[in-house]
PDB file of C-alpha atoms in Angstrom:
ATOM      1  CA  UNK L   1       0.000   0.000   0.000  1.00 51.00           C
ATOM      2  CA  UNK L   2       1.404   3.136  -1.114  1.00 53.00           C
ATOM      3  CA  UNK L   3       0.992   6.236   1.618  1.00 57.00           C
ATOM      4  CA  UNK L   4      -1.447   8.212  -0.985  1.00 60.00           C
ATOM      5  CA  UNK L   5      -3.982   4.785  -0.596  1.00 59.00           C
ATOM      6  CA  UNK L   6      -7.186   5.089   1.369  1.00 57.00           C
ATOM      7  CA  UNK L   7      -6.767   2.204   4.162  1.00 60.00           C
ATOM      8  CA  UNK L   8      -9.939   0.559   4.769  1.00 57.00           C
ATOM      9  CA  UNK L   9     -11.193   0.317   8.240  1.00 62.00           C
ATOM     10  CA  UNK L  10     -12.703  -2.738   8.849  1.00 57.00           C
ATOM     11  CA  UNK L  11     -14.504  -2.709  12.166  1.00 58.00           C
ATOM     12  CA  UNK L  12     -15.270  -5.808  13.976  1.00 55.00           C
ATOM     13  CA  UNK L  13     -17.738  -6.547  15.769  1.00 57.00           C
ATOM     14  CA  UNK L  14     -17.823  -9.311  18.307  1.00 55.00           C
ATOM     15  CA  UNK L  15     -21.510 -11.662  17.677  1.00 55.00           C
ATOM     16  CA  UNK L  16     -21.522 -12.569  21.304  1.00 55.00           C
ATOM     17  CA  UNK L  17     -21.899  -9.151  21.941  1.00 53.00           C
ATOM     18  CA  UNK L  18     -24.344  -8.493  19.423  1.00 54.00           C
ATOM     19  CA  UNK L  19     -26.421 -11.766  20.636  1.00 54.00           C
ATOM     20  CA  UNK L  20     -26.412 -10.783  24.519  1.00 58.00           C
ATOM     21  CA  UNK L  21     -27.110  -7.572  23.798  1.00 57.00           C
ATOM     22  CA  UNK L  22     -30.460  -8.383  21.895  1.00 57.00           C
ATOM     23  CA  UNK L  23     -30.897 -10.893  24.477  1.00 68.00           C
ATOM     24  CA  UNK L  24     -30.641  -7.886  27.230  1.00 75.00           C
ATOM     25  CA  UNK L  25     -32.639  -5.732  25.243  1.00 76.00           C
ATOM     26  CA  UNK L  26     -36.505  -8.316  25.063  1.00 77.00           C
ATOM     27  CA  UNK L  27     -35.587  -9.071  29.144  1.00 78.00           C
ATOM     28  CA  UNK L  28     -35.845  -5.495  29.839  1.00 80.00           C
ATOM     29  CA  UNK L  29     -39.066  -5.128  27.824  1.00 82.00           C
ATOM     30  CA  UNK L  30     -40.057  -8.054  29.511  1.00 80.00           C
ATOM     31  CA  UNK L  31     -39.504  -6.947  32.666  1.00 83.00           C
ATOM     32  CA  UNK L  32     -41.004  -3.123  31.871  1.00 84.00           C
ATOM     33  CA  UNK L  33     -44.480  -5.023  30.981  1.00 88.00           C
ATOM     34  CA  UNK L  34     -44.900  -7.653  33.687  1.00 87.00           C
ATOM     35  CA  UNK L  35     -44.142  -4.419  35.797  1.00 85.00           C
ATOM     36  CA  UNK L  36     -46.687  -2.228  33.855  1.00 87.00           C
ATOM     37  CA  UNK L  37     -49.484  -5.159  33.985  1.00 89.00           C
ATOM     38  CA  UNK L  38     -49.052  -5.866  37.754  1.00 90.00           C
ATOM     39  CA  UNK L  39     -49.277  -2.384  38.733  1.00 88.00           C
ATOM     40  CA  UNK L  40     -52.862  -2.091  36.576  1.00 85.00           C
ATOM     41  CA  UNK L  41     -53.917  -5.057  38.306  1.00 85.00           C
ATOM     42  CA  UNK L  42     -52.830  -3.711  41.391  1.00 84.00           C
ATOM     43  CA  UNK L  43     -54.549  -0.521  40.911  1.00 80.00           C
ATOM     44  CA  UNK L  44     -57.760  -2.566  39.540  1.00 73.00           C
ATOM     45  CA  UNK L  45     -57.971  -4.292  42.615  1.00 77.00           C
ATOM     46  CA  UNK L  46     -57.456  -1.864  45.294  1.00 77.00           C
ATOM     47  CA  UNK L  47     -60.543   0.255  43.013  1.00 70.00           C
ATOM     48  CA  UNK L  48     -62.686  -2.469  43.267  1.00 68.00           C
ATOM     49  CA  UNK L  49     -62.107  -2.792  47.165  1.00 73.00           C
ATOM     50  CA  UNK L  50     -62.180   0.892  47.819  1.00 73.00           C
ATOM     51  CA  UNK L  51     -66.044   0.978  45.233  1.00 69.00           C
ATOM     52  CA  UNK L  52     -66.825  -2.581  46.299  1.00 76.00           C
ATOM     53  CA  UNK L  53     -70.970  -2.991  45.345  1.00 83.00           C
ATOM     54  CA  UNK L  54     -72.886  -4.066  48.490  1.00 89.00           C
ATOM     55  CA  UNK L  55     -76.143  -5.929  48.737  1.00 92.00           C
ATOM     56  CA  UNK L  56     -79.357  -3.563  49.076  1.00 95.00           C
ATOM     57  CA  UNK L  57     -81.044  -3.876  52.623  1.00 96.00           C
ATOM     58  CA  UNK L  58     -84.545  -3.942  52.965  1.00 96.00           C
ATOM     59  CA  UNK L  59     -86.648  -3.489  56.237  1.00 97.00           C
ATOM     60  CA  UNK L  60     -90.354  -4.220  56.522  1.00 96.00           C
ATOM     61  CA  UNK L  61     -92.171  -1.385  58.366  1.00 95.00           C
ATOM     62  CA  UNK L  62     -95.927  -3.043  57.883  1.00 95.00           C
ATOM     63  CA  UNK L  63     -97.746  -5.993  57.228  1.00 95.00           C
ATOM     64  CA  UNK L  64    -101.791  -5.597  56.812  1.00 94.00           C
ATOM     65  CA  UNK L  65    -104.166  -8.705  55.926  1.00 93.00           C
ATOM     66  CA  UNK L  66    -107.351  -6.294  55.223  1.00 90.00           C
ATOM     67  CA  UNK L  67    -110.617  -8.409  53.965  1.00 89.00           C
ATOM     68  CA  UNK L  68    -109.601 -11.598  56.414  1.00 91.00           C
ATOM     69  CA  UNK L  69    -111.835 -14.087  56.290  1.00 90.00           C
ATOM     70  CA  UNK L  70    -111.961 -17.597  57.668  1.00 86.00           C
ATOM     71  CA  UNK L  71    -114.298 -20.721  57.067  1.00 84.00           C
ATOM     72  CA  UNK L  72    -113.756 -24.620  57.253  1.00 85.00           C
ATOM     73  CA  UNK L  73    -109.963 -24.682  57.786  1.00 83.00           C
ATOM     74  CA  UNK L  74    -109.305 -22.272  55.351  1.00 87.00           C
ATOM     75  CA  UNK L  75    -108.789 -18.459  54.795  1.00 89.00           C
ATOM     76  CA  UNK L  76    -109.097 -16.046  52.018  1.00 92.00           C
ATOM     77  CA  UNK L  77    -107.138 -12.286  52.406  1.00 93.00           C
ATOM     78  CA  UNK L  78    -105.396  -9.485  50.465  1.00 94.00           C
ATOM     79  CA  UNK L  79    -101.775  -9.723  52.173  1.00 95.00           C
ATOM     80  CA  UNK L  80    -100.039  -5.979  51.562  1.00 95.00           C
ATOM     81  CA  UNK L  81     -96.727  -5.135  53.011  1.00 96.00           C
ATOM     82  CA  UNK L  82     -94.754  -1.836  52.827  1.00 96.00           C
ATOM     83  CA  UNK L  83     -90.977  -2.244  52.634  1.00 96.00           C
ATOM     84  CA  UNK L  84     -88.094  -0.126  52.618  1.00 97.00           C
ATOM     85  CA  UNK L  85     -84.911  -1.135  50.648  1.00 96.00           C
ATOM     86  CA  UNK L  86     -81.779   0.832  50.696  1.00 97.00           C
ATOM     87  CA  UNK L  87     -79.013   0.931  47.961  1.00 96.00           C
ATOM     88  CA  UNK L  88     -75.846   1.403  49.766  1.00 95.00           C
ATOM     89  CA  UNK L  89     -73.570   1.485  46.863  1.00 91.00           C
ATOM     90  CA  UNK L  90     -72.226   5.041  45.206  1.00 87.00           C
ATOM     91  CA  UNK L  91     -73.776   3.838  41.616  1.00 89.00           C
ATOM     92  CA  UNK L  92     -77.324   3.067  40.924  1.00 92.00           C
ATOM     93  CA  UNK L  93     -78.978  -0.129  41.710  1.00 94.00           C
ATOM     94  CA  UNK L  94     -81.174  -1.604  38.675  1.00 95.00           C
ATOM     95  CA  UNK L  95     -83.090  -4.409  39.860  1.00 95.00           C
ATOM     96  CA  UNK L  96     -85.070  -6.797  38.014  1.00 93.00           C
ATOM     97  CA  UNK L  97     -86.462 -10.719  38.864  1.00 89.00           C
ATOM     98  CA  UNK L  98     -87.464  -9.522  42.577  1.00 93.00           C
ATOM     99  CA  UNK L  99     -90.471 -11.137  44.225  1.00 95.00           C
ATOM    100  CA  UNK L 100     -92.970 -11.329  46.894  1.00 95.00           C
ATOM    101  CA  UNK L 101     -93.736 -14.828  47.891  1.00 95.00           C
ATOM    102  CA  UNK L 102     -96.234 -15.457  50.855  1.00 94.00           C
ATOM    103  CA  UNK L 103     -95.857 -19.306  52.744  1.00 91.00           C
ATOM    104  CA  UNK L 104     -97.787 -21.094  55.384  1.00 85.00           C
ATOM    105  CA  UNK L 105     -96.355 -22.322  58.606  1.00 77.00           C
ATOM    106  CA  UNK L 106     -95.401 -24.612  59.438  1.00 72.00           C
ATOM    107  CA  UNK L 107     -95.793 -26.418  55.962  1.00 75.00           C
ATOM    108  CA  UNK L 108     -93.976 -23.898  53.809  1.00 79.00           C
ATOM    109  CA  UNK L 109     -96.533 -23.854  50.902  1.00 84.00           C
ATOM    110  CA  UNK L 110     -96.575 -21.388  48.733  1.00 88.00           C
ATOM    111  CA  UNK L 111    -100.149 -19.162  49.095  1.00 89.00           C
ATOM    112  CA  UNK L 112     -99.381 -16.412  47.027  1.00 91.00           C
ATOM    113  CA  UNK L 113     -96.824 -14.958  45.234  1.00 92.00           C
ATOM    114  CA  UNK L 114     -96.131 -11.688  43.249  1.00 93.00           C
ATOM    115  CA  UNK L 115     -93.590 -10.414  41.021  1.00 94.00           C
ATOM    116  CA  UNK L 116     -92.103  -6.832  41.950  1.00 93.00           C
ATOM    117  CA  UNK L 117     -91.559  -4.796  38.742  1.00 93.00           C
ATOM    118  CA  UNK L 118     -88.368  -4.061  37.625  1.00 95.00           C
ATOM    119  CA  UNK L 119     -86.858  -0.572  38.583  1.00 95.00           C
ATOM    120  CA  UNK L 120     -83.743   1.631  39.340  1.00 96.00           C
ATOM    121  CA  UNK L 121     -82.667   2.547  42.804  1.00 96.00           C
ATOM    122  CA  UNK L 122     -79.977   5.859  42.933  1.00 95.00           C
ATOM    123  CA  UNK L 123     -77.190   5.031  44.979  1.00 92.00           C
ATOM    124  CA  UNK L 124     -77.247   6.033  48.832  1.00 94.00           C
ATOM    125  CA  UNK L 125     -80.897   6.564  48.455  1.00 97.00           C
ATOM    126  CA  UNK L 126     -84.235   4.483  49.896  1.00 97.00           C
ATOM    127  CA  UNK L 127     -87.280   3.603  47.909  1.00 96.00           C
ATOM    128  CA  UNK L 128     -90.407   2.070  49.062  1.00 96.00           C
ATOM    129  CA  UNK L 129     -91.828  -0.322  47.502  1.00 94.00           C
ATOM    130  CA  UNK L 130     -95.508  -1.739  49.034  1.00 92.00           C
ATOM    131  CA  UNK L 131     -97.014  -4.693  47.586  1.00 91.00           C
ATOM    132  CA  UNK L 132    -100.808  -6.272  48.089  1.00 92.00           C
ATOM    133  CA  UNK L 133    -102.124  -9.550  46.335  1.00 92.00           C
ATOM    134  CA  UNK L 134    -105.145 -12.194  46.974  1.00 93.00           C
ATOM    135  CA  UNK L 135    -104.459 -15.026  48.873  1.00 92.00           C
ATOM    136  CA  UNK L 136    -107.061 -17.979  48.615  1.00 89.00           C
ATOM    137  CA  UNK L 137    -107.221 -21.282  50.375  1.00 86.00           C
ATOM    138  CA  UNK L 138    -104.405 -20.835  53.310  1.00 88.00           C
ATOM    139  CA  UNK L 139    -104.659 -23.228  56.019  1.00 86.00           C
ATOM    140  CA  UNK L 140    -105.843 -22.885  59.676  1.00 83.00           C
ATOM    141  CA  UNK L 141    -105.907 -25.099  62.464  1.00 78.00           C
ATOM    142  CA  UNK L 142    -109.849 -25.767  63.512  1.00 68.00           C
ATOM    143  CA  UNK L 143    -109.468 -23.782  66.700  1.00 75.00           C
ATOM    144  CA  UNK L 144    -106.305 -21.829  66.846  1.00 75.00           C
ATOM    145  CA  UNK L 145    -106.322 -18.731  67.588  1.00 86.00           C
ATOM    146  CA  UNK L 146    -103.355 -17.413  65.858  1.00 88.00           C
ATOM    147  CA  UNK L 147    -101.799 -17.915  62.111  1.00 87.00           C
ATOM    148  CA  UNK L 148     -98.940 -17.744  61.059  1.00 90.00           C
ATOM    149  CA  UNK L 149     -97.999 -16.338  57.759  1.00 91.00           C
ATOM    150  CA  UNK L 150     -94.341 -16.192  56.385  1.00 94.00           C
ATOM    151  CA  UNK L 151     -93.287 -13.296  54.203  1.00 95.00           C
ATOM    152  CA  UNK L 152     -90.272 -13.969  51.744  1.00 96.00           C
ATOM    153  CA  UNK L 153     -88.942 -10.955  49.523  1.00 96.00           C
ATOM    154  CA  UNK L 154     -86.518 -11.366  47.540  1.00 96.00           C
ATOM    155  CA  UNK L 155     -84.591  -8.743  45.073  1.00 95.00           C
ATOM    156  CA  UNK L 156     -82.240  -9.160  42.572  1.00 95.00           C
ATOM    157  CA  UNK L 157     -80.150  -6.421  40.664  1.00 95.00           C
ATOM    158  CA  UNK L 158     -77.015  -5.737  39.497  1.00 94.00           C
ATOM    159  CA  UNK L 159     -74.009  -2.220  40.351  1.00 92.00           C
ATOM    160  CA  UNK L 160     -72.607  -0.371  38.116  1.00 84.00           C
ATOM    161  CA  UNK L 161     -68.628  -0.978  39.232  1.00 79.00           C
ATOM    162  CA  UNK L 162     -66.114   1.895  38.134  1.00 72.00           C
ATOM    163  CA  UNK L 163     -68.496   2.488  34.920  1.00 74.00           C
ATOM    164  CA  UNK L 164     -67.234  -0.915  33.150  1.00 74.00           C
ATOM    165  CA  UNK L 165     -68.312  -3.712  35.399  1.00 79.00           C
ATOM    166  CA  UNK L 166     -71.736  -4.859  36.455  1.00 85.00           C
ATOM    167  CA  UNK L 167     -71.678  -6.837  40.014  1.00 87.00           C
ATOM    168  CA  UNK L 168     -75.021  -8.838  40.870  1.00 91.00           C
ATOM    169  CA  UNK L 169     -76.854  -8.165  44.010  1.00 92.00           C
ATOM    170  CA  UNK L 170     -79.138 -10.136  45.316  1.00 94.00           C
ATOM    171  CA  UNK L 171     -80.636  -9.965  48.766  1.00 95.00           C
ATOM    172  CA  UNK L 172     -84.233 -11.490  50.933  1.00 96.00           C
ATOM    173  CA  UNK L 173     -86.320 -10.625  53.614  1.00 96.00           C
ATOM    174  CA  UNK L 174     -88.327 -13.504  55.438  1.00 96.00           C
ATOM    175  CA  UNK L 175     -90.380 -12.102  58.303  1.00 96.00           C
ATOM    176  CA  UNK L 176     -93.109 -14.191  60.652  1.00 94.00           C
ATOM    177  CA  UNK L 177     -96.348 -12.675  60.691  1.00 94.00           C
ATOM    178  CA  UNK L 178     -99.005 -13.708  63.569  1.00 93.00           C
ATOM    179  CA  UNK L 179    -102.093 -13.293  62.988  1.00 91.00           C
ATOM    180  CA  UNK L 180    -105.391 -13.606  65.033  1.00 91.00           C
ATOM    181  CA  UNK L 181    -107.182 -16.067  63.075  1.00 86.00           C
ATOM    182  CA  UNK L 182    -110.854 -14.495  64.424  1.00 85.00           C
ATOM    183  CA  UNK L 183    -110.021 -11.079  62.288  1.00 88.00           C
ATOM    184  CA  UNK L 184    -107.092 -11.221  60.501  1.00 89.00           C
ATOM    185  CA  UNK L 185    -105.430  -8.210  62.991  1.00 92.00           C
ATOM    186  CA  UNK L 186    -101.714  -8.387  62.697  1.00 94.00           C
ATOM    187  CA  UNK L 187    -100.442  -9.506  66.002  1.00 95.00           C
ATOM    188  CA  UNK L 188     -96.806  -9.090  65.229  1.00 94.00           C
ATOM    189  CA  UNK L 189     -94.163  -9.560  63.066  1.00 94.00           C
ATOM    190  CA  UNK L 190     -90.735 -10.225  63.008  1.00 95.00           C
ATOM    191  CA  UNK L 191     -88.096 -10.710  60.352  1.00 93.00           C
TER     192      UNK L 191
END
């Protein structure tokens, strides 16, 4: 090579390098996304703990048998009961599928049963919801001098969670009604 040449520079490059460098490269992406997905999770979780959805309550305040009447081991009455349920949740409450179901004692058959429309609750608020319905043909003991009717209500519904989840809901009521069997007067209930 004369000194008025060009000299080629040849640069070389080592392929273990190259190799463990790729290889160094996908573990740190690797790493940056498990990191990236655990922390949504993370933050997903502790949301759903801190908005958790929680059951509706509901409280009877009355129970009424008006038109009671009794004849050969049998009675005939419109049952109507006033109720108070609560949505306790930050989101509104749409229930649907909720019903009003009315049993003897101590035999548990049904005697009546309604269906409670379907409606919306806001969240933190109370509606009340009252309910009457014919009952026909409910047992009585000869000579007893109180009944006792069972009350079951029972609501379904579903929370809007964090605006992209729906939780289900789903709470009941059963309360023991006494009852005089001479008049139909409510004696007492308890639930």
């Amino acid at each position: 090579m004369g000194p008025h040449q060009p000299q080629s520079q040849h640069i070389h490059q080592n392929p273990r390098y190259e190799h463990r460098h790729g290889q160094s490269n996908l573990a740190s992406c690797a790493a940056a996304t498990g990191f990236l997905l655990l922390l949504v999770a993370a933050a997903a979780i502790a949301l759903f703990i801190l908005f958790r959805p929680h059951d509706p309550t509901i409280v009877v305040s009355a129970v009424q048998l008006p038109g009671f009447a009794s004849a050969n081991g049998s009675a005939s009455f419109t049952f109507a009961q006033l109720a108070a349920v609560r949505n306790p949740n930050r989101n509104m409450l749409s229930h649907y599928d909720s019903s009003l179901v009315v049993l003897s004692r101590p035999q548990n058959q049904v005697a009546g049963f309604m269906f409670i429309p379907a409606g919306q609750i806001e969240g933190g608020r109370t509606q009340y919801m009252s309910a009457s319905f014919n009952v026909a043909g409910f047992p009585v003991k000869g000579n007893a001098e109180v009944v006792e009717v069972e009350s079951r209500m029972k609501l379904k519904g579903r929370v809007e969670v964090l605006k992209f989840f729906m939780h289900h809901v789903e709470t009941s009521k059963l309360c023991t009604v006494s009852v005089s069997s001479s008049n139909g007067a409510v004696l007492g209930f308890r639930c």
